[in-house]
Coordinates of C-alpha atoms and ligand atoms in Angstrom, one line a residue:
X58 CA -13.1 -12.3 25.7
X59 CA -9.9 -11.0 26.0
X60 CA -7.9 -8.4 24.2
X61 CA -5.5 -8.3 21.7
X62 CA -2.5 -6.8 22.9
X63 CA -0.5 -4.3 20.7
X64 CA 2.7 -2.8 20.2
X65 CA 3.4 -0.2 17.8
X66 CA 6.4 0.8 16.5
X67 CA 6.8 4.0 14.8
X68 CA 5.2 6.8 15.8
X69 CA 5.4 9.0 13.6
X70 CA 1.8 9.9 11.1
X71 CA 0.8 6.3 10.6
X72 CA 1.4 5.3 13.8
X73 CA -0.3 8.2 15.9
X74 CA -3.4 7.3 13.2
X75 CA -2.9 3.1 14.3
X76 CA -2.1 3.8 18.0
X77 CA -5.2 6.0 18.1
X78 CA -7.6 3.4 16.2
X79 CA -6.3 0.0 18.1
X80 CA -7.1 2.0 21.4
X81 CA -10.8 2.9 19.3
X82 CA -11.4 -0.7 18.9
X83 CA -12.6 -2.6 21.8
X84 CA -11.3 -5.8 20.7
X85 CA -7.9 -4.6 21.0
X86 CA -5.3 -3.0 23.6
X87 CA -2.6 -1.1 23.0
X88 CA 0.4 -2.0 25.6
X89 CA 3.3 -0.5 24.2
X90 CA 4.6 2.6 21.7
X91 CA 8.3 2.2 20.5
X92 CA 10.3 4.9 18.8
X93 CA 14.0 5.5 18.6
X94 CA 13.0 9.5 18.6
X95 CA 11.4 9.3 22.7
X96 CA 9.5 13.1 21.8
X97 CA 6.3 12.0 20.8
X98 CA 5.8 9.0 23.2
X99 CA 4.7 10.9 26.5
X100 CA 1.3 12.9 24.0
X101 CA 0.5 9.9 21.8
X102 CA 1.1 7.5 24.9
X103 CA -1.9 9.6 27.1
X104 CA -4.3 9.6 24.4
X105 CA -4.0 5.8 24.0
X106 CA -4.2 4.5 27.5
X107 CA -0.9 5.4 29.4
X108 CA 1.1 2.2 27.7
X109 CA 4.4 1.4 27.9
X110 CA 7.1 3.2 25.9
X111 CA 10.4 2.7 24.7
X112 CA 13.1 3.3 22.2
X113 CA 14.2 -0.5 21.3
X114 CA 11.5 -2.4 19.1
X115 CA 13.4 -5.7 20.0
X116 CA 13.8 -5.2 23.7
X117 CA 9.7 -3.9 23.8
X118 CA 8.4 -7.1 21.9
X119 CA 10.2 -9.6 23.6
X120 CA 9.5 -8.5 26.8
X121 CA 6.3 -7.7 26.2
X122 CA 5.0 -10.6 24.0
X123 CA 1.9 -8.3 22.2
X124 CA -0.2 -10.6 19.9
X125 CA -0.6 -7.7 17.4
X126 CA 2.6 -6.5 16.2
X127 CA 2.4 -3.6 14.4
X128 CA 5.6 -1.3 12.7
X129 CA 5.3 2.0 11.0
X130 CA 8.1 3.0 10.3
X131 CA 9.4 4.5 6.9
X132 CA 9.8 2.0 3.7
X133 CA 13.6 1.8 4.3
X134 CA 12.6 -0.6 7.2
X135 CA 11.1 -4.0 6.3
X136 CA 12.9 -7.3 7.0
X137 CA 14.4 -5.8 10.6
X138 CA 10.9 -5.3 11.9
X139 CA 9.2 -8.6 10.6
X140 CA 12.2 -10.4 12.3
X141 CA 11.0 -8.9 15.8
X142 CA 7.4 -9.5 15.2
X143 CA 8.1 -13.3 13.6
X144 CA 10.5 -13.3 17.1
X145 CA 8.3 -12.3 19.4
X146 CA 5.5 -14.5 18.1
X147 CA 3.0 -12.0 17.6
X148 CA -0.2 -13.7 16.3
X149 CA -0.5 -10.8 13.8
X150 CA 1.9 -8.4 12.4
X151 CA 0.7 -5.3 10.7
X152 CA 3.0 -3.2 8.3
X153 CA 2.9 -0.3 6.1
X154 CA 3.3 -0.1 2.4
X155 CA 5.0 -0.8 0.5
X156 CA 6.0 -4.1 1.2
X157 CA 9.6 -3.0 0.7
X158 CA 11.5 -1.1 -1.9
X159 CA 13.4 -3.7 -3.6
X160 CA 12.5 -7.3 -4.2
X161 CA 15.3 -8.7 -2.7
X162 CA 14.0 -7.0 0.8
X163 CA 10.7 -7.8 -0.2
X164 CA 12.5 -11.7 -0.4
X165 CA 13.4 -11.6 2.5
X166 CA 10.4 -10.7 4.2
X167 CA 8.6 -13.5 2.6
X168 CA 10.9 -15.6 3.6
X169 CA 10.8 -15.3 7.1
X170 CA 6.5 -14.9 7.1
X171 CA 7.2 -18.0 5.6
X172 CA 8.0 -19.8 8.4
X173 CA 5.9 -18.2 11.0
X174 CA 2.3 -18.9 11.6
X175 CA 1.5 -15.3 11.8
X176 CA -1.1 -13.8 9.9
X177 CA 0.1 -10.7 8.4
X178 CA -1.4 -7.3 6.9
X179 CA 0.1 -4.7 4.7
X180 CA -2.3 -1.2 4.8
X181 CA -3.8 -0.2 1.7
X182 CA -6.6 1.0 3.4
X183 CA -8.0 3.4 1.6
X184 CA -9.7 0.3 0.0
X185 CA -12.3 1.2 3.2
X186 CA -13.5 4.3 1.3
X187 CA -17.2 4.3 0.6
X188 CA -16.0 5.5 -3.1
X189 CA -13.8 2.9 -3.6
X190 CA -16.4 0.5 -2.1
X191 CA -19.2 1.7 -4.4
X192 CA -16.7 1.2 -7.5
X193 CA -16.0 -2.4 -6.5
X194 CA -19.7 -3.0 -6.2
X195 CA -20.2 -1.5 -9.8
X196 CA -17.5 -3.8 -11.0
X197 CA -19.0 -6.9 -9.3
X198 CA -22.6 -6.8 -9.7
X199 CA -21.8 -6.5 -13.6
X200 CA -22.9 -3.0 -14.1
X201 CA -19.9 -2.4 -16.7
X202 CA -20.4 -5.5 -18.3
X203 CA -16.8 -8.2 -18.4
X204 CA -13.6 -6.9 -17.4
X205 CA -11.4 -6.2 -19.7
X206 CA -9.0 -3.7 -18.2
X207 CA -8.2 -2.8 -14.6
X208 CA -5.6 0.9 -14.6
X209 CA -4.7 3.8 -11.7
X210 CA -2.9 7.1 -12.3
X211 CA -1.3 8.9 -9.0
X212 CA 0.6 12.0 -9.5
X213 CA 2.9 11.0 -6.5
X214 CA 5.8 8.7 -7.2
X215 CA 5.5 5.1 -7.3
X216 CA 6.8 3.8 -3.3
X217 CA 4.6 6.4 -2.0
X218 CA 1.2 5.3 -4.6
X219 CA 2.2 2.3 -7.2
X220 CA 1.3 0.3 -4.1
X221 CA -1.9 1.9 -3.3
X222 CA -3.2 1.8 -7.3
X223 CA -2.3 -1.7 -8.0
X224 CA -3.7 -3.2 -4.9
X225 CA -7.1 -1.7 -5.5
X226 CA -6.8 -1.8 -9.2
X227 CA -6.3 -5.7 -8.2
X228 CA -9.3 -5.7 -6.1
X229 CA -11.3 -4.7 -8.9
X230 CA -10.2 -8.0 -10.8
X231 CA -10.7 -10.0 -7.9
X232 CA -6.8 -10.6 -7.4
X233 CA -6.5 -12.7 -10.7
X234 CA -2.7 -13.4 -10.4
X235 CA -0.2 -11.4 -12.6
X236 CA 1.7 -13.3 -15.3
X237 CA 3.8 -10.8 -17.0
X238 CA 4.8 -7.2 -16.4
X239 CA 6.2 -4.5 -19.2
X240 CA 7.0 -1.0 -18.1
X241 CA 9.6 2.3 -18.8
X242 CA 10.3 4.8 -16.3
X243 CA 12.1 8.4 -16.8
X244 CA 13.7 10.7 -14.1
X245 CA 16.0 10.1 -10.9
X246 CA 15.6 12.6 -8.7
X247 CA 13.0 10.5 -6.3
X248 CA 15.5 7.8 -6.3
X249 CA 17.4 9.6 -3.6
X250 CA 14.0 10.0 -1.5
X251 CA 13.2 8.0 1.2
X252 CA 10.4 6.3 -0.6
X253 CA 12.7 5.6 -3.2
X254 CA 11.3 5.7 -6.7
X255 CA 12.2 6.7 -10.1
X256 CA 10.2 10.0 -10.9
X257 CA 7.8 8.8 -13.1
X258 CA 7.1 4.9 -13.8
X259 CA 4.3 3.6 -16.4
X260 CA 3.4 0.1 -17.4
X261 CA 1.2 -3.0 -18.6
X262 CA 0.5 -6.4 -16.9
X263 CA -0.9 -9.3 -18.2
X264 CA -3.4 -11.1 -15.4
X265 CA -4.0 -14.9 -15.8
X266 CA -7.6 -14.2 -16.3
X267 CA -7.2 -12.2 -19.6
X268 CA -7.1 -8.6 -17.6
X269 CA -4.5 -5.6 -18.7
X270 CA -3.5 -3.8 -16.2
X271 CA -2.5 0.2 -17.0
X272 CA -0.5 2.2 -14.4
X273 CA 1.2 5.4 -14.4
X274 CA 2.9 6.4 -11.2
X275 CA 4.9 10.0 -10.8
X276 CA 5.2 13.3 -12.3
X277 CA 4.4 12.0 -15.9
X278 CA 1.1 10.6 -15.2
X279 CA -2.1 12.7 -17.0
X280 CA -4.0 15.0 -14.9
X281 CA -6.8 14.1 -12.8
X282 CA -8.8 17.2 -13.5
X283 CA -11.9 15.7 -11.2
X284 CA -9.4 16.2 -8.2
X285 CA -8.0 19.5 -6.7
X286 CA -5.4 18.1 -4.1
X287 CA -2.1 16.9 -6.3
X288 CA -2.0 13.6 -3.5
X289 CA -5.5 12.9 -4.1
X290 CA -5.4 13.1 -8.0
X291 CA -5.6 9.4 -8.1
X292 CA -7.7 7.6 -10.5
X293 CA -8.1 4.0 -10.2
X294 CA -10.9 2.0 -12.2
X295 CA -11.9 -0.7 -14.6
X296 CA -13.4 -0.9 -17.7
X297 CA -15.8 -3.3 -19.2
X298 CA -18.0 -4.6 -22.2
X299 CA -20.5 -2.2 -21.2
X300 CA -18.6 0.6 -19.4
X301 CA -16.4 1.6 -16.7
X302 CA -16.8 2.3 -12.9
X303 CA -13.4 4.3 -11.3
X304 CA -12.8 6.1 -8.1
X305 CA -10.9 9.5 -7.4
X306 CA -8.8 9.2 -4.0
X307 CA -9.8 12.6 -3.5
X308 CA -13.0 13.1 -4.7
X309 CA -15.9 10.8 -5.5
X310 CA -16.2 8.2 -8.2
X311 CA -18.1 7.9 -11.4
X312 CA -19.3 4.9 -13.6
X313 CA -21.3 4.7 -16.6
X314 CA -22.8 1.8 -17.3
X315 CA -25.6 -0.1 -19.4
X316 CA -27.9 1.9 -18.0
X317 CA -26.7 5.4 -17.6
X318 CA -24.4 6.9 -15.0
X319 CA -23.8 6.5 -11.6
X320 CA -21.9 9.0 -9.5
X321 CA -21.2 9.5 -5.5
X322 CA -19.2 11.5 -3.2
X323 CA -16.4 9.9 -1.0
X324 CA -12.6 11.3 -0.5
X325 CA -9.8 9.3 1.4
X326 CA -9.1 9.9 5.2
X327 CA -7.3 8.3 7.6
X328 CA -10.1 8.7 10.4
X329 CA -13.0 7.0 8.1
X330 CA -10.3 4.5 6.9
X331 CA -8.7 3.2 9.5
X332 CA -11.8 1.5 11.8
X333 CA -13.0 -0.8 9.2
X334 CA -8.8 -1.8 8.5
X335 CA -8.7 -2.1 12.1
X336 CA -12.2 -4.1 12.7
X337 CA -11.2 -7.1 9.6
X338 CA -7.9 -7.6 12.3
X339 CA -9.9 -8.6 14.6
X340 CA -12.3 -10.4 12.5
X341 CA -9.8 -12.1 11.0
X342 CA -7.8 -13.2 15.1
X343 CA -11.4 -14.0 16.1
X344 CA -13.1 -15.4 13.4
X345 CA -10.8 -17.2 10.9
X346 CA -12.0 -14.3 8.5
X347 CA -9.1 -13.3 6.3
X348 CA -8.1 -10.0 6.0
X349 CA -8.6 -8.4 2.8
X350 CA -5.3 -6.6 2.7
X351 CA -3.7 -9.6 3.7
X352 CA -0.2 -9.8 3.0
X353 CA -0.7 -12.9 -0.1
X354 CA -2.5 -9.9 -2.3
X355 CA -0.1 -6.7 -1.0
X356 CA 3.1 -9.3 -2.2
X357 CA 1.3 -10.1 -5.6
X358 CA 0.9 -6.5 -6.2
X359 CA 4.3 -5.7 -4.5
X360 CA 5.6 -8.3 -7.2
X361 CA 3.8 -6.5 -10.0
X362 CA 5.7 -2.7 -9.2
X363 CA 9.4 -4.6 -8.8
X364 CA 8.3 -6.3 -12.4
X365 CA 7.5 -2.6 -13.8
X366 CA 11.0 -1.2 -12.1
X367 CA 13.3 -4.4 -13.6
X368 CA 11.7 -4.1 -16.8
X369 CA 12.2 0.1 -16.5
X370 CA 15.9 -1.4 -15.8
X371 CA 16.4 -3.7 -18.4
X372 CA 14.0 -4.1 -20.6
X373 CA 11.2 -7.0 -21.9
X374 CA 8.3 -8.2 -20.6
X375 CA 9.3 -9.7 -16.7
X376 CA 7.5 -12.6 -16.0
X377 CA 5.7 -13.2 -12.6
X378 CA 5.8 -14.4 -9.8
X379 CA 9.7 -13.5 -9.5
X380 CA 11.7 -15.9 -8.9
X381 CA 14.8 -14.2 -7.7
X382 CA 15.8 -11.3 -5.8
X383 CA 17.2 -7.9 -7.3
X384 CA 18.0 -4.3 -5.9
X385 CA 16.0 -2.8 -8.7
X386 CA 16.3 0.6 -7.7
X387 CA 20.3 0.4 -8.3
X388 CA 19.7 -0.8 -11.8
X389 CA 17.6 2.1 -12.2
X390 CA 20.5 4.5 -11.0
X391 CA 22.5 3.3 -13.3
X392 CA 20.5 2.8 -16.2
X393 CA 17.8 5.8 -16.5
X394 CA 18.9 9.0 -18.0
X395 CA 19.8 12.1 -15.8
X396 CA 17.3 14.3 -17.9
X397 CA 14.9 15.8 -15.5
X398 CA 11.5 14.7 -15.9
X399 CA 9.3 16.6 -17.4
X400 CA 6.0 17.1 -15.3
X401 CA 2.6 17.0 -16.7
X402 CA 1.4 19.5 -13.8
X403 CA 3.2 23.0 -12.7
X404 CA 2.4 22.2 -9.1
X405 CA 4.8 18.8 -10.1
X406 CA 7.9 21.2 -10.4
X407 CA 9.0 21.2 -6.5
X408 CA 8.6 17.1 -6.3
X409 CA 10.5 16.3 -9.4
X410 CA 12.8 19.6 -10.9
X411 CA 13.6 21.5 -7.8
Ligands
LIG798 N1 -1.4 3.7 4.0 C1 -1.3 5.0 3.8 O1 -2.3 5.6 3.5 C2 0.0 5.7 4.1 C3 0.0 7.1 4.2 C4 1.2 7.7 4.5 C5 2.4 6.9 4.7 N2 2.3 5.5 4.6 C6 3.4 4.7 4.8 O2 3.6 4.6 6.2 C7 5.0 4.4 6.5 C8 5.4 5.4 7.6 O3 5.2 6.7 7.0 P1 5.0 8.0 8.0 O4 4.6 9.1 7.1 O5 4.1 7.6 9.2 O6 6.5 8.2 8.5 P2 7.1 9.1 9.7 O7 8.4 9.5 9.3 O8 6.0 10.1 10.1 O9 7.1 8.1 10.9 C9 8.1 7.1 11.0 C10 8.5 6.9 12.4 O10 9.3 5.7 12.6 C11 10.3 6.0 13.6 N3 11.4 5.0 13.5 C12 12.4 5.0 12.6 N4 13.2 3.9 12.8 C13 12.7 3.3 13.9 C14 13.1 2.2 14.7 N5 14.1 1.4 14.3 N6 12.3 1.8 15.7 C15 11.2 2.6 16.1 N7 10.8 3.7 15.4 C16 11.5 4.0 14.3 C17 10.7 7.5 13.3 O11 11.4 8.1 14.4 C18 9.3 8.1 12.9 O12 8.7 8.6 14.1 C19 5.7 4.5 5.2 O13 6.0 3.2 4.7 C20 4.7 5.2 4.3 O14 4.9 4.8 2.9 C21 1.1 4.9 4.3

């Protein structure tokens, strides 16, 4: 059979760790790396097979027509690159989270998936963790009893880990669809960051299957005190009739059910993560299989963290799915407070009061 060809554009740490795992995967072959900064091309380039390189993403895909495109490139870059890959009529196009920062580039986006047959997936990958796989097993074989609550807490702020906790937090309740969203968010320091955020967002969603959701994103959230790393202080779970079940990004999970308690080890990384991710691409090109971080579940969750930020904004439960486009992180500018957040953790400070 033949390969899939892949370009990847970005290469800066997610695309040195997607460069290095299409080259891993025999199903796939990377034939080009694209950055507008030329410096790391030549290293990552001889550890992937000597493909082509470049500076222009638009000039690399159409000449060299790759059925996987992949971009990597920071969150301030979304509709630009799905243009190129819809363009150059990649079979697949593979992005980072988040979808985008505002809904009216995440719009956009879907609009122009919309009319391209290409199959398309956003990485939340850490979904591949055997920790987060053993929760999800808890969950689904019925060992907390029925659902009543799906929630994640990340101490990082919400474009860098809102994405990550409601996708998985999502998973957990089988992507039952989100009707309504309700949420306040303090501090504006991170809306000047590249991952543009307010500093600290919290909220509730209502699913259509009778589900709350319960997220906390930023420097407000509760400690994690099962995790020693501040990125991997991350707990995302559920909890049921007869329990809970939840997972620690950096450090295990834990669930205690009918019958007692269950614990295992597990902590996120890229290099256990990424061949699984990597693997369901191909399944999904070869076999019709679809990808489980397909881009229909990363928008419905993407939809859920715009609902917390215009409800942050202006108020109300926001119903979803949206059904207009907004640049909520301007309405946060101008509508949160200037107060500086204050942090739950010390080690918070730097991110959110320096
Ligand atoms: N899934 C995860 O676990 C995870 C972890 C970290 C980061 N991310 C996400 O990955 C994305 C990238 O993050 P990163 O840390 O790799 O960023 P990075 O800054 O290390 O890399 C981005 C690269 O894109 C390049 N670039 C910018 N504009 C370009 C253009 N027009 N054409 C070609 N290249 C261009 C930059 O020169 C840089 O090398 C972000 O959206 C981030 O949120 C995801």
């Amino acid at each position: 059979m033949d390969k899939y060809r892949v370009l990847v554009v970005g290469l800066g740490k997610r695309g040195k760790h997607h460069a290095t795992h299409f080259h891993a995967n025999p199903r796939f072959e990377v034939v080009g790396l694209c950055d507008v900064n030329p410096a790391p091309l030549p290293g990552v380039a001889s550890t992937v097979g000597n493909p082509v390189t470049g500076t222009d993403a638009a000039v690399m895909a159409r000449e060299l027509e790759p059925d996987v495109f992949c971009f990597t490139t920071l969150p301030d870059l979304r509709s630009e690159m799905i243009r190129i890959g819809v363009e150059c009529g990649a079979r697949l196009i593979a992005f980072e989270k988040p979808v985008a920062l505002t809904s009216e580039e995440g719009l956009k986006v879907k609009e122009l998936l919309s009319r391209s047959p290409a199959k398309v997936v956003v990485s939340h990958q850490h979904r591949y963790g055997k920790h987060y796989q053993a929760v999800k097993d808890a969950i689904a074989s019925g060992k907390i009893g029925k659902v009543h609550t799906v929630y994640g807490v990340a101490h990082g702020w919400a474009a860098q880990m809102l994405s990550h906790l409601i996708d998985y937090s999502m998973w957990y309740n089988d992507y039952a669809r989100p009707t309504w969203v309700m949420a306040q968010a303090a501090g504006k320091r991170k809306l000047s960051d590249v991952h543009a955020s307010p500093d600290y967002v919290a909220g509730f969603v209502q699913f259509e299957n009778g589900v709350r959701g319960v997220y906390e994103s930023g420097g407000g959230a509760p400690d994690v005190p099962e995790v020693e790393r501040w990125w991997g202080k991350n707990r995302i779970g559920a909890t049921g009739t007869e329990g809970y079940a939840e997972v620690y990004t950096g450090n295990g999970w834990k669930a205690v059910t009918r019958n007692g308690i269950l614990t295992g080890d597990g902590t996120m990384a890229y290099d256990l993560d990424m061949p699984g991710y990597i693997q369901d691409m191909a399944d999904w090109l070869d076999k019709g299989k679809v990808h489980p971080c397909c881009f229909d579940n990363a928008y419905a969750g993407f939809e859920v963290m715009m609902g917390m930020f215009r409800s942050a904004a202006r108020g109300g439960q926001v119903t979803l799915p949206l059904r207009d486009g907004a640049n909520e992180l301007e309405e946060l500018r101008r509508t949160l407070s200037s107060a500086p957040l204050q942090v739950t953790l010390e080690e918070s400070k730097k991110e959110y009061n320096g």
